[in-house]
């Protein structure tokens, strides 16, 4: 095209600023630039949603490109094609003239082709005596060459997005299958746990999956599905560990021999009695720290009760799976105010804040120590943060923490559903506030 040349459409078709911008863009083709017209056309098909063209408009563009004489588009070989409507209609699978004009206008509006109309609106070319084209009037494909890099980039992004959507859908499908079959196995085997609540959460997640979704829509759902699956697997693994421990203890009991026939150790029911005393002390809100220490000193060493004596040991007992700190703070933002300097940046800060909150809630040191031993220090701090977040709904935080500790030792408590419920509750609160 001639530099600085502006062409306006023939007849009643108006001129627009978009058409002027497309003409200016067509003048910015780099010298020597060329592209295969069919590779470029395939890239346009891939990037069709981003370019704002319809599939019927691409059929017309396909027909137009068949009139370009060479496989490669370049300025040296000319950029104007000038088929008549009759010829173009034949190569566009018999498209009617009215439909043809409409889709040509779509291609012009999208900035993929330009009109270069003759004085009478006809499409033709003037040739010199040697047969070379001197001047042509019709449709210019110069915008395709000028936007080639942009079109190829959009096509690559579209392919990547489509692949990401495919992978996300596959992972979501696998996650759905895993959770469904694991819950069914747990119910069939009679594994203790809040399976009804977990089933309700699972069905709620399934109901949120849209029929037509992008990868951005499915990514948060996949994260929540993975969290729920991890919690279900964690509960089942704790059940398996408990079975193994019971089986080992049963074998040891069958092979126990008393080397001292005069000993009365096997006849003493002291251990059972002390277990009952501890249960009574746990249920008695007036039991003081001295009573608890006395009961602990009476307990035999070893086994599950030994965890209440020492410092928190994440590996002791059945244990719970730790969750990301960011998820904990998202579910329990209230505990941020009690961190060092009014913020929490790591697990040590969260555990320090939990100690402050424990005292504020009236949870005894012994109850918190038992929670650290039974759950692990990180999970105990997480539970304290959850209790603080739900403070208005819990009458006795200390008794509630002791109950959760006992349920953890029996493999009946999971932190994941509690965190997910708080995340959803905070999300609803934020939406109502906005």
XYZ file of C-alpha atoms in Angstrom, residues 33-386:
354
model
C 8.073 -10.212 6.279
C 6.161 -13.211 4.915
C 3.876 -15.919 6.251
C 2.305 -19.099 4.905
C -1.313 -18.162 4.297
C -2.680 -21.524 5.441
C -0.605 -21.678 8.636
C -1.728 -18.161 9.408
C -5.330 -19.127 8.675
C -5.094 -22.076 11.123
C -3.748 -19.688 13.774
C -6.739 -17.398 13.149
C -9.059 -20.378 13.630
C -7.382 -21.183 16.970
C -7.630 -17.558 18.125
C -11.156 -17.046 16.769
C -12.830 -16.135 20.128
C -10.128 -13.580 20.940
C -10.351 -12.025 17.466
C -14.138 -11.744 17.617
C -15.006 -13.495 14.353
C -17.570 -16.197 13.638
C -17.008 -19.573 12.012
C -19.020 -18.465 8.961
C -16.777 -15.396 8.616
C -13.758 -17.728 8.645
C -15.352 -19.681 5.786
C -15.393 -16.447 3.758
C -11.767 -15.690 4.715
C -10.796 -19.204 3.632
C -12.434 -18.565 0.252
C -10.665 -15.196 -0.091
C -7.260 -16.737 0.571
C -7.776 -19.248 -2.244
C -7.645 -16.290 -4.640
C -4.206 -15.261 -3.400
C -1.842 -16.670 -6.063
C 1.021 -17.856 -3.825
C 1.288 -19.961 -0.670
C 3.187 -17.208 1.163
C 1.735 -13.745 1.760
C 4.280 -10.972 1.187
C 4.351 -7.369 -0.017
C 6.553 -8.304 -2.995
C 3.792 -10.506 -4.425
C 0.967 -8.025 -3.762
C -1.653 -7.985 -1.034
C -4.903 -7.437 -2.986
C -7.366 -10.141 -4.058
C -10.223 -9.125 -6.349
C -12.760 -11.946 -6.858
C -16.316 -11.142 -7.882
C -19.170 -11.996 -5.514
C -20.209 -14.850 -7.806
C -16.743 -16.439 -7.709
C -16.405 -15.847 -3.980
C -19.837 -17.365 -3.319
C -18.869 -20.573 -5.178
C -15.707 -21.036 -3.120
C -17.614 -20.187 0.086
C -19.751 -23.341 -0.276
C -22.549 -21.584 -2.159
C -23.106 -18.812 0.398
C -25.753 -16.308 -0.685
C -24.744 -12.766 -1.670
C -26.457 -11.150 1.318
C -24.796 -13.542 3.775
C -21.480 -13.084 1.993
C -21.610 -9.308 2.350
C -22.498 -9.593 6.027
C -19.525 -11.815 6.849
C -17.146 -9.696 4.756
C -18.206 -6.766 6.939
C -17.395 -8.879 10.033
C -13.871 -9.549 8.732
C -13.356 -5.846 8.009
C -14.680 -4.885 11.457
C -12.338 -7.410 13.114
C -9.357 -5.843 11.323
C -8.408 -8.954 9.349
C -8.941 -7.538 5.849
C -9.318 -4.074 4.285
C -11.521 -2.831 1.503
C -9.839 -1.027 -1.360
C -12.822 -0.037 -3.464
C -12.579 1.210 -7.037
C -14.394 4.373 -8.193
C -17.401 2.294 -9.296
C -17.214 -0.335 -6.535
C -16.092 -3.128 -8.861
C -13.160 -5.421 -8.078
C -10.502 -5.653 -10.755
C -6.810 -5.174 -11.496
C -4.957 -3.149 -14.126
C -2.017 -4.898 -15.719
C 0.872 -3.461 -17.702
C 1.994 -4.749 -21.087
C 4.151 -7.394 -19.437
C 1.100 -8.783 -17.600
C 2.192 -7.581 -14.153
C -0.490 -6.075 -11.919
C -0.066 -2.336 -11.653
C -3.056 -1.435 -9.499
C -5.798 -3.619 -8.024
C -9.104 -2.942 -6.305
C -10.728 -5.497 -3.980
C -9.774 -6.803 -0.528
C -6.344 -6.290 1.023
C -4.895 -9.025 3.253
C -2.221 -6.630 4.530
C -3.694 -6.667 8.106
C -3.043 -10.422 8.278
C 0.637 -9.858 7.598
C 0.857 -6.839 9.902
C -0.837 -8.741 12.791
C 0.846 -12.100 12.154
C 2.863 -12.086 15.397
C -0.181 -11.026 17.432
C -2.377 -13.690 15.824
C 0.209 -16.427 16.426
C 0.549 -15.350 20.052
C -3.229 -15.417 20.553
C -3.389 -18.862 18.940
C -0.651 -20.226 21.224
C -2.461 -18.832 24.270
C -5.748 -20.385 23.124
C -4.077 -23.784 22.723
C -2.488 -23.490 26.181
C -5.822 -22.484 27.756
C -7.583 -25.387 26.091
C -4.940 -27.837 27.318
C -5.133 -26.392 30.843
C -8.918 -26.781 30.803
C -8.594 -30.392 29.644
C -6.083 -31.247 32.380
C -8.146 -29.461 35.050
C -11.292 -31.327 34.003
C -9.433 -34.654 34.123
C -8.054 -33.934 37.596
C -11.469 -32.828 38.830
C -13.063 -36.004 37.464
C -10.448 -38.194 39.166
C -10.884 -36.300 42.427
C -14.669 -36.716 42.272
C -14.308 -40.439 41.662
C -11.800 -40.874 44.488
C -13.939 -39.061 47.062
C -17.122 -40.879 46.047
C -15.567 -44.352 46.248
C -13.622 -43.629 49.454
C -16.758 -42.407 51.232
C -18.644 -45.499 50.021
C -15.821 -47.731 51.301
C -15.797 -45.974 54.679
C -19.555 -46.414 55.097
C -19.405 -50.043 54.015
C -16.561 -50.829 56.428
C -18.238 -48.938 59.272
C -15.344 -46.517 59.780
C -16.216 -43.975 62.469
C -16.286 -40.323 61.453
C -18.508 -37.457 60.341
C -19.250 -39.084 56.987
C -22.686 -37.488 56.709
C -21.174 -33.986 56.940
C -18.444 -34.914 54.483
C -21.041 -36.270 52.044
C -22.995 -33.019 52.313
C -19.834 -31.005 51.576
C -19.067 -33.257 48.612
C -22.541 -32.819 47.129
C -22.308 -29.048 47.633
C -19.025 -28.965 45.696
C -20.553 -31.015 42.886
C -23.501 -28.628 42.659
C -21.103 -25.690 42.145
C -19.507 -27.163 39.004
C -20.892 -25.178 36.034
C -21.947 -26.937 32.847
C -19.748 -24.664 30.714
C -16.658 -23.593 32.638
C -13.188 -22.197 32.098
C -10.034 -23.337 33.839
C -10.324 -20.284 36.116
C -13.805 -21.416 37.178
C -12.681 -24.973 37.950
C -9.355 -24.218 39.687
C -10.820 -23.180 43.106
C -13.270 -26.100 42.994
C -10.386 -28.481 42.292
C -8.456 -27.077 45.276
C -11.439 -27.659 47.592
C -11.962 -31.146 46.162
C -8.315 -32.002 46.795
C -8.595 -30.703 50.347
C -11.664 -32.851 50.980
C -10.018 -35.912 49.401
C -6.901 -35.432 51.547
C -9.077 -35.261 54.660
C -10.984 -38.430 53.737
C -7.733 -40.292 53.025
C -6.304 -39.012 56.307
C -9.290 -40.340 58.257
C -9.068 -43.754 56.578
C -5.297 -43.960 57.144
C -5.806 -43.236 60.844
C -8.345 -46.063 60.908
C -5.810 -48.448 59.311
C -3.121 -47.412 61.824
C -5.556 -48.011 64.689
C -6.326 -51.493 63.352
C -2.624 -52.314 63.119
C -2.032 -51.104 66.686
C -4.970 -53.180 67.955
C -3.721 -56.246 66.085
C -0.199 -55.858 67.498
C -1.505 -55.393 71.036
C -3.707 -58.476 70.635
C -0.725 -60.562 69.559
C 1.370 -59.298 72.459
C -1.482 -60.059 74.894
C -1.737 -63.645 73.610
C 1.986 -64.224 74.142
C 2.273 -62.472 77.538
C 3.862 -64.655 80.202
C 4.372 -63.928 83.859
C 7.891 -64.951 84.883
C 7.092 -64.325 88.529
C 4.276 -66.656 89.676
C 3.995 -64.819 93.007
C 3.298 -61.475 91.380
C -0.233 -60.060 91.653
C 0.244 -57.569 88.798
C -2.163 -59.344 86.424
C -4.905 -59.340 89.091
C -4.767 -55.602 89.763
C -7.485 -53.601 87.918
C -5.774 -50.292 88.687
C -5.317 -49.211 85.054
C -9.035 -49.534 84.242
C -9.972 -47.678 87.400
C -7.649 -44.792 86.621
C -9.035 -44.513 83.128
C -12.476 -44.055 84.640
C -11.108 -41.457 87.056
C -9.589 -39.504 84.191
C -12.852 -39.581 82.269
C -14.621 -38.264 85.348
C -12.004 -35.541 85.775
C -12.336 -34.549 82.128
C -16.103 -34.235 82.511
C -15.840 -32.340 85.805
C -15.434 -28.616 85.111
C -14.323 -28.040 88.738
C -11.317 -30.337 88.465
C -8.191 -28.273 88.999
C -4.707 -28.584 87.544
C -3.500 -30.409 90.659
C -6.114 -33.132 90.166
C -5.107 -33.489 86.558
C -1.434 -33.744 87.454
C -2.244 -36.374 90.109
C -4.157 -38.441 87.571
C -1.336 -38.170 85.051
C 1.230 -39.297 87.616
C -0.901 -42.362 88.377
C -1.027 -43.435 84.708
C 1.377 -46.183 83.573
C 4.097 -45.181 81.160
C 3.844 -46.005 77.453
C 0.863 -46.197 75.145
C -1.437 -43.361 74.179
C -1.611 -41.835 77.675
C 2.100 -41.067 77.623
C 1.507 -38.245 75.147
C -0.128 -36.082 77.791
C 3.065 -35.951 79.885
C 5.726 -34.613 77.530
C 6.018 -31.788 75.052
C 4.013 -31.780 71.822
C 5.212 -34.504 69.481
C 3.770 -34.330 65.958
C 4.606 -37.960 65.350
C 2.925 -39.290 68.529
C -0.418 -41.036 68.329
C -2.670 -41.138 65.286
C -2.072 -37.453 64.552
C -3.807 -35.132 62.097
C -2.703 -33.816 58.749
C -1.483 -30.209 58.853
C -2.993 -27.720 56.409
C -1.348 -24.723 54.702
C -0.916 -21.718 56.964
C -2.540 -19.471 54.348
C -5.699 -21.602 54.417
C -5.812 -21.477 58.236
C -5.511 -17.670 58.247
C -8.141 -17.388 55.509
C -10.542 -19.469 57.603
C -9.629 -17.802 60.941
C -8.661 -14.157 60.309
C -9.531 -13.130 63.893
C -6.342 -14.705 65.279
C -4.171 -12.311 63.244
C -4.693 -9.623 65.902
C -2.997 -11.818 68.540
C 0.170 -12.565 66.594
C 3.522 -10.916 67.394
C 3.204 -7.323 66.237
C -0.396 -7.887 65.146
C 0.498 -10.241 62.259
C 1.265 -13.917 61.632
C 3.940 -14.853 59.120
C 4.774 -18.446 60.042
C 3.681 -21.373 62.190
C 5.725 -20.181 65.173
C 3.757 -16.905 65.164
C 0.465 -18.840 64.997
C 1.445 -21.054 67.941
C 2.452 -17.969 69.971
C -0.889 -16.365 69.178
C -2.679 -19.599 70.158
C -1.096 -19.481 73.627
C -2.432 -15.933 74.121
C -5.885 -16.861 72.832
C -5.950 -20.025 74.970
C -5.522 -17.985 78.122
C -8.110 -15.437 76.955
C -10.681 -18.183 76.237
C -10.135 -19.796 79.636
C -8.636 -23.038 78.296
C -6.443 -24.662 80.955
C -2.750 -25.259 80.208
C -3.197 -29.005 80.706
C -6.036 -29.161 78.147
C -3.892 -27.348 75.606
C -0.868 -29.567 76.341
C -2.988 -32.678 75.773
C -4.253 -31.199 72.488
C -0.662 -30.529 71.374
C 0.291 -34.107 72.244
C -2.730 -35.682 70.581
C -2.996 -33.479 67.474
C 0.459 -31.970 67.081
C 1.330 -28.353 68.018
C 0.412 -26.907 64.598
C -2.997 -28.561 64.549
C -3.683 -27.657 68.176
C -2.965 -24.003 67.330
C -5.250 -24.336 64.302
C -8.086 -25.677 66.469
C -7.633 -22.796 68.946
C -7.894 -20.370 66.016
C -11.118 -22.098 64.879
